[in-house]
Short mmCIF file of C-alpha atoms in Angstrom, two decimals:
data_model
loop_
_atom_site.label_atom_id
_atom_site.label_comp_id
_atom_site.label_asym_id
_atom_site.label_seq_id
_atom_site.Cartn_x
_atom_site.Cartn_y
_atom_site.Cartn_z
CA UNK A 20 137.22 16.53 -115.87
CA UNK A 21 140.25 18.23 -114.64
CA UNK A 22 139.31 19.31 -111.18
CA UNK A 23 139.79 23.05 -110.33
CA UNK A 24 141.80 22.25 -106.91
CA UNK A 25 144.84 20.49 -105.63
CA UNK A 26 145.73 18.80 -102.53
CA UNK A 27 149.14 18.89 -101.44
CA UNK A 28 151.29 18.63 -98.38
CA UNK A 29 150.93 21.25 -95.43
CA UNK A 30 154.44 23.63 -94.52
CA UNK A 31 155.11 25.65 -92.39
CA UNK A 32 154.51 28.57 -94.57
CA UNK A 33 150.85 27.59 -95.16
CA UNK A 34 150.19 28.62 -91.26
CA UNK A 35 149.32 32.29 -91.55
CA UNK A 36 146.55 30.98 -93.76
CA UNK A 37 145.68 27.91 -92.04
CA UNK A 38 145.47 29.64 -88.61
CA UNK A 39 142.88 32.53 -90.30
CA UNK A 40 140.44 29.88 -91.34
CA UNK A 41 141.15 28.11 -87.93
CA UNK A 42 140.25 30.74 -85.92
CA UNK A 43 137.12 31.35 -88.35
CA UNK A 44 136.06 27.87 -88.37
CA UNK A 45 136.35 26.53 -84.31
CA UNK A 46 135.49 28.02 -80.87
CA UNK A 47 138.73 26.41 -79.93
CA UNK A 48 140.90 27.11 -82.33
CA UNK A 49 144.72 25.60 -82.04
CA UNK A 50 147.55 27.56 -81.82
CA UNK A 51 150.33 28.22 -84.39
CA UNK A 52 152.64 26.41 -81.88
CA UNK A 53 150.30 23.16 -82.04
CA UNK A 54 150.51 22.71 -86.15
CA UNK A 55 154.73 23.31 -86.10
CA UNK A 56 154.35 20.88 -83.56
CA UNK A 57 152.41 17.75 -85.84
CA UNK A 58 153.87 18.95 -88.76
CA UNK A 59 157.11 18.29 -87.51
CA UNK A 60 155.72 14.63 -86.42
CA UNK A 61 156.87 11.50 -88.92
CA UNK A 62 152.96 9.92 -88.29
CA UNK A 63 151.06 13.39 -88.48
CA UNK A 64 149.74 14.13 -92.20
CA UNK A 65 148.67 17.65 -92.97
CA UNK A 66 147.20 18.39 -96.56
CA UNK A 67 145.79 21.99 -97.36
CA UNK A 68 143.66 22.77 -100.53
CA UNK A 69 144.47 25.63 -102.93
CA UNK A 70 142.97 26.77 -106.40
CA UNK A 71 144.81 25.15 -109.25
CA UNK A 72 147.07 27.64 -110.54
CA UNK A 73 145.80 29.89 -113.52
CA UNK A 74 142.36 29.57 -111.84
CA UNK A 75 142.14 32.81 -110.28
CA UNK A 76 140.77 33.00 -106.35
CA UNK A 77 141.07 36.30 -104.04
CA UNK A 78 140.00 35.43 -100.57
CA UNK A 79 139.62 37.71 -98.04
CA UNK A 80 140.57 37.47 -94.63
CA UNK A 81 137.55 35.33 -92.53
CA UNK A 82 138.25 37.63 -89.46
CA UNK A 83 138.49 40.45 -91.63
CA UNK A 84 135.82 40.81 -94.05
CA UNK A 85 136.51 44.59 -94.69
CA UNK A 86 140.11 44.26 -96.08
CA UNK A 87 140.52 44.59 -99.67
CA UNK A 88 140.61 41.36 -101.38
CA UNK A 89 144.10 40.40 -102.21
CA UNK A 90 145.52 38.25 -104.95
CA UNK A 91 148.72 35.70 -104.51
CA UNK A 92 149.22 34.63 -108.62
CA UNK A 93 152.58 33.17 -107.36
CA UNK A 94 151.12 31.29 -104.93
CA UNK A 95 147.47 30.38 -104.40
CA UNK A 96 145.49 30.39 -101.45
CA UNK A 97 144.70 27.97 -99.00
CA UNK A 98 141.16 27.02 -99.08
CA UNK A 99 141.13 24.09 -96.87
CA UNK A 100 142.92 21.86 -94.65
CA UNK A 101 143.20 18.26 -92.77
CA UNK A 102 144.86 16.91 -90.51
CA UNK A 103 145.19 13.59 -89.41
CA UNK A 104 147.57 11.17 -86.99
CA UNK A 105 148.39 7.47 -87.95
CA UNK A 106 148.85 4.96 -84.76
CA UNK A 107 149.80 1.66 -85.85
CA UNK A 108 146.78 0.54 -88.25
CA UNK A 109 144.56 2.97 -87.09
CA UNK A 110 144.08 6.63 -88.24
CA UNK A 111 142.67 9.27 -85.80
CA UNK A 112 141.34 12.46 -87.63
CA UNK A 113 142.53 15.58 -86.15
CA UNK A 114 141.17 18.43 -87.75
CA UNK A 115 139.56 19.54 -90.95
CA UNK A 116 138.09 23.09 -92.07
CA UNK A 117 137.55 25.07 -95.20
CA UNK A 118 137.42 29.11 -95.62
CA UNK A 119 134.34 30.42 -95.10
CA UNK A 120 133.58 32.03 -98.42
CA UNK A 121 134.27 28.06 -100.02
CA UNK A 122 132.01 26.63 -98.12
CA UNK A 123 128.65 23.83 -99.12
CA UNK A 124 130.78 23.71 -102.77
CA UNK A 125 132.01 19.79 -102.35
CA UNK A 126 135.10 21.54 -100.84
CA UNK A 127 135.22 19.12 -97.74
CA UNK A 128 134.10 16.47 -99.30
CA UNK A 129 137.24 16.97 -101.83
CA UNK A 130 139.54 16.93 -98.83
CA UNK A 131 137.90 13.74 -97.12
CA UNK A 132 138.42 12.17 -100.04
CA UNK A 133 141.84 13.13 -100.37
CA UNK A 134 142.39 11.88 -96.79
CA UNK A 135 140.90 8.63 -97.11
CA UNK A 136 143.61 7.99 -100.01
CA UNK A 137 146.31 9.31 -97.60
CA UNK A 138 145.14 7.01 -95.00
CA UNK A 139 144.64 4.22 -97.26
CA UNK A 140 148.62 4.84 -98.54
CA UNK A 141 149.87 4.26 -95.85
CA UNK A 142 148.28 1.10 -94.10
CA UNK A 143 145.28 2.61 -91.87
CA UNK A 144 142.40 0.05 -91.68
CA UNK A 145 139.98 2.11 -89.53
CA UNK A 146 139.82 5.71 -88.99
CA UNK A 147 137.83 7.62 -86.41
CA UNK A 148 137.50 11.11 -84.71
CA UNK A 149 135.82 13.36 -82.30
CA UNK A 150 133.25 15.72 -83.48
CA UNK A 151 131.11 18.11 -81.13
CA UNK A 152 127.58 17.49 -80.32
CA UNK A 153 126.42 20.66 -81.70
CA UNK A 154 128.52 20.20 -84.76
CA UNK A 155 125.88 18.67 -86.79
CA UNK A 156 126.84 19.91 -90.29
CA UNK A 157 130.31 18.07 -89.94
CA UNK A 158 128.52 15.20 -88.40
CA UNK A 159 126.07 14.44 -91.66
CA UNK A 160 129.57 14.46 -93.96
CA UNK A 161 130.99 12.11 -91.83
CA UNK A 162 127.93 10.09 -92.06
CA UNK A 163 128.07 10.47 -95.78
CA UNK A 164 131.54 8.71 -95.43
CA UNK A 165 130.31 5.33 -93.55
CA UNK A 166 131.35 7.08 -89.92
CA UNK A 167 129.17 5.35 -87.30
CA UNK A 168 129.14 6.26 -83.68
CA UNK A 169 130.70 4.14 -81.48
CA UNK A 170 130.98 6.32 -77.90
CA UNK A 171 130.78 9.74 -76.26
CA UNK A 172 133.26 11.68 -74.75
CA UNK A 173 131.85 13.51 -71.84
CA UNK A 174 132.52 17.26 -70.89
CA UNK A 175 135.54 16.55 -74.17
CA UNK A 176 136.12 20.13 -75.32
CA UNK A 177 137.31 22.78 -72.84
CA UNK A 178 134.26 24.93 -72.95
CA UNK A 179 132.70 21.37 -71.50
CA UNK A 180 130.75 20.55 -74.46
CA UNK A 181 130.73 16.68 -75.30
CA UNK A 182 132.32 14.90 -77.76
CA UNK A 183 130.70 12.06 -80.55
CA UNK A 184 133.50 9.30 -81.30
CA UNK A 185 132.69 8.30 -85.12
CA UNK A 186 134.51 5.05 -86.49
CA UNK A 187 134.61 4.45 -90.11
CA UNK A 188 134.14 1.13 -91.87
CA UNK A 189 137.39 -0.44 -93.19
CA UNK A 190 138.94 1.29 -95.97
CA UNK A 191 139.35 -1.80 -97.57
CA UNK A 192 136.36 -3.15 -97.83
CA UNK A 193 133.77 -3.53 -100.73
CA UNK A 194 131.13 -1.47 -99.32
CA UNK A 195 133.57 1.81 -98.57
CA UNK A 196 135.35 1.84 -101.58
CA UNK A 197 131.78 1.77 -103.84
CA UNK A 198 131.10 4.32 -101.40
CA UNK A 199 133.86 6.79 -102.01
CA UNK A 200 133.68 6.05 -105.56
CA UNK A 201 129.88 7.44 -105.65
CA UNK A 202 130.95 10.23 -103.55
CA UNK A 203 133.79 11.19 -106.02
CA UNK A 204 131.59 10.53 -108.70
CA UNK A 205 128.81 12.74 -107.79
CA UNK A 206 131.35 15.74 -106.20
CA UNK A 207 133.17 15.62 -110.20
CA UNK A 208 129.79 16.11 -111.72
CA UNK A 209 128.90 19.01 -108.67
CA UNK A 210 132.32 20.46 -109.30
CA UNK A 211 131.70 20.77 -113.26
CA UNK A 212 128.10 22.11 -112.86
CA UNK A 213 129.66 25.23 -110.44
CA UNK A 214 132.60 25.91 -112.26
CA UNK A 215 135.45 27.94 -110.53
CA UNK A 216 133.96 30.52 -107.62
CA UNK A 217 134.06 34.20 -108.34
CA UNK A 218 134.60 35.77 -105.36
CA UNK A 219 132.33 38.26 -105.50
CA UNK A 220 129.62 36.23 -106.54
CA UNK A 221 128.12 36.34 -102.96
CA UNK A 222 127.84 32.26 -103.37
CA UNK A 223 130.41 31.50 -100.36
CA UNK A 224 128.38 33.11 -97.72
#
């Protein structure tokens, strides 16, 4: 099956995008300034997700639900992003959000996936992240991915919430890669069962 997405490198003009579904996605959101700043970082890997081109996707803005849906056919939209830092053998994962109207379609499981081969690529043995209490939808995808918690970040976020640290298992072992490989497996077969999202279908809400 040909999947109906790619995954390729953030740039700088992916940000207007990025920061919409930011600021949709977190009660936190970072700045513009922040993603120049990692993107312009040798050990800081950004990826965004887009449509494959000649499948047609309008988005419309997450802040801005009224706007008239807009097409780019030159350029498709940005659907998702991830972010992630690599320190010596380690990987720490720094972000990762989809739109709101692509959301529960296998969308962020897509772009785990993606980063686990990114990681993988380019020596990272362990990765791990910081995920809100409350946050207990991202929490059970992690899980899905071997994440295990290993500490707690008190009073973490600004608003003074805490923070879970999640580990992952090595990426190298046995036991992660039959994991990722049932994972892919089963999103392929969720993927082909959907098809490619019309927009106004009402099924991203």
């Amino acid at each position: 099956m040909s999947l109906p997405y790619v995954i390729e490198p953030m740039t700088p003009e992916d940000l207007d995008e990025v920061m919409a579904i930011e600021r949709a996605s977190f009660p936190m959101p970072w700045s513009k300034r922040a993603f120049l700043s990692e993107l312009s970082l040798p050990y800081s890997v950004f990826r965004v997700a887009r449509p494959k081109r000649g499948n047609r996707v309008e988005v419309v803005s997450p802040q801005r639900r009224w706007l008239k849906r807009r097409s780019r056919p030159e350029r498709p939209p940005v659907l998702g992003y991830t972010g992630f830092q690599v320190i010596l053998d380690e990987g720490h994962i720094m972000t990762i959000a989809v739109h709101p109207q692509h959301r529960r379609r296998g969308l962020g499981t897509l772009l785990l996936l993606d980063l686990f081969e990114q990681a993988r690529e380019r020596g990272v043995r362990r990765l791990t992240l910081e995920v809100r209490v409350s946050n207990v939808a991202a929490q059970h995808l992690y899980q899905a991915f071997g994440f295990h918690l290993e500490g707690r970040r008190l009073h973490y976020y600004g608003d003074g919430e805490d923070a879970l640290i999640l580990w992952s298992e090595p990426l190298d072992s046995d036991e992660t890669q039959a994991r990722l490989e049932a994972l892919r497996g089963r999103l392929l077969a969720r993927l082909e069962a959907q098809g490619v999202p019309d927009p106004g279908s009402g099924d991203f809400v």
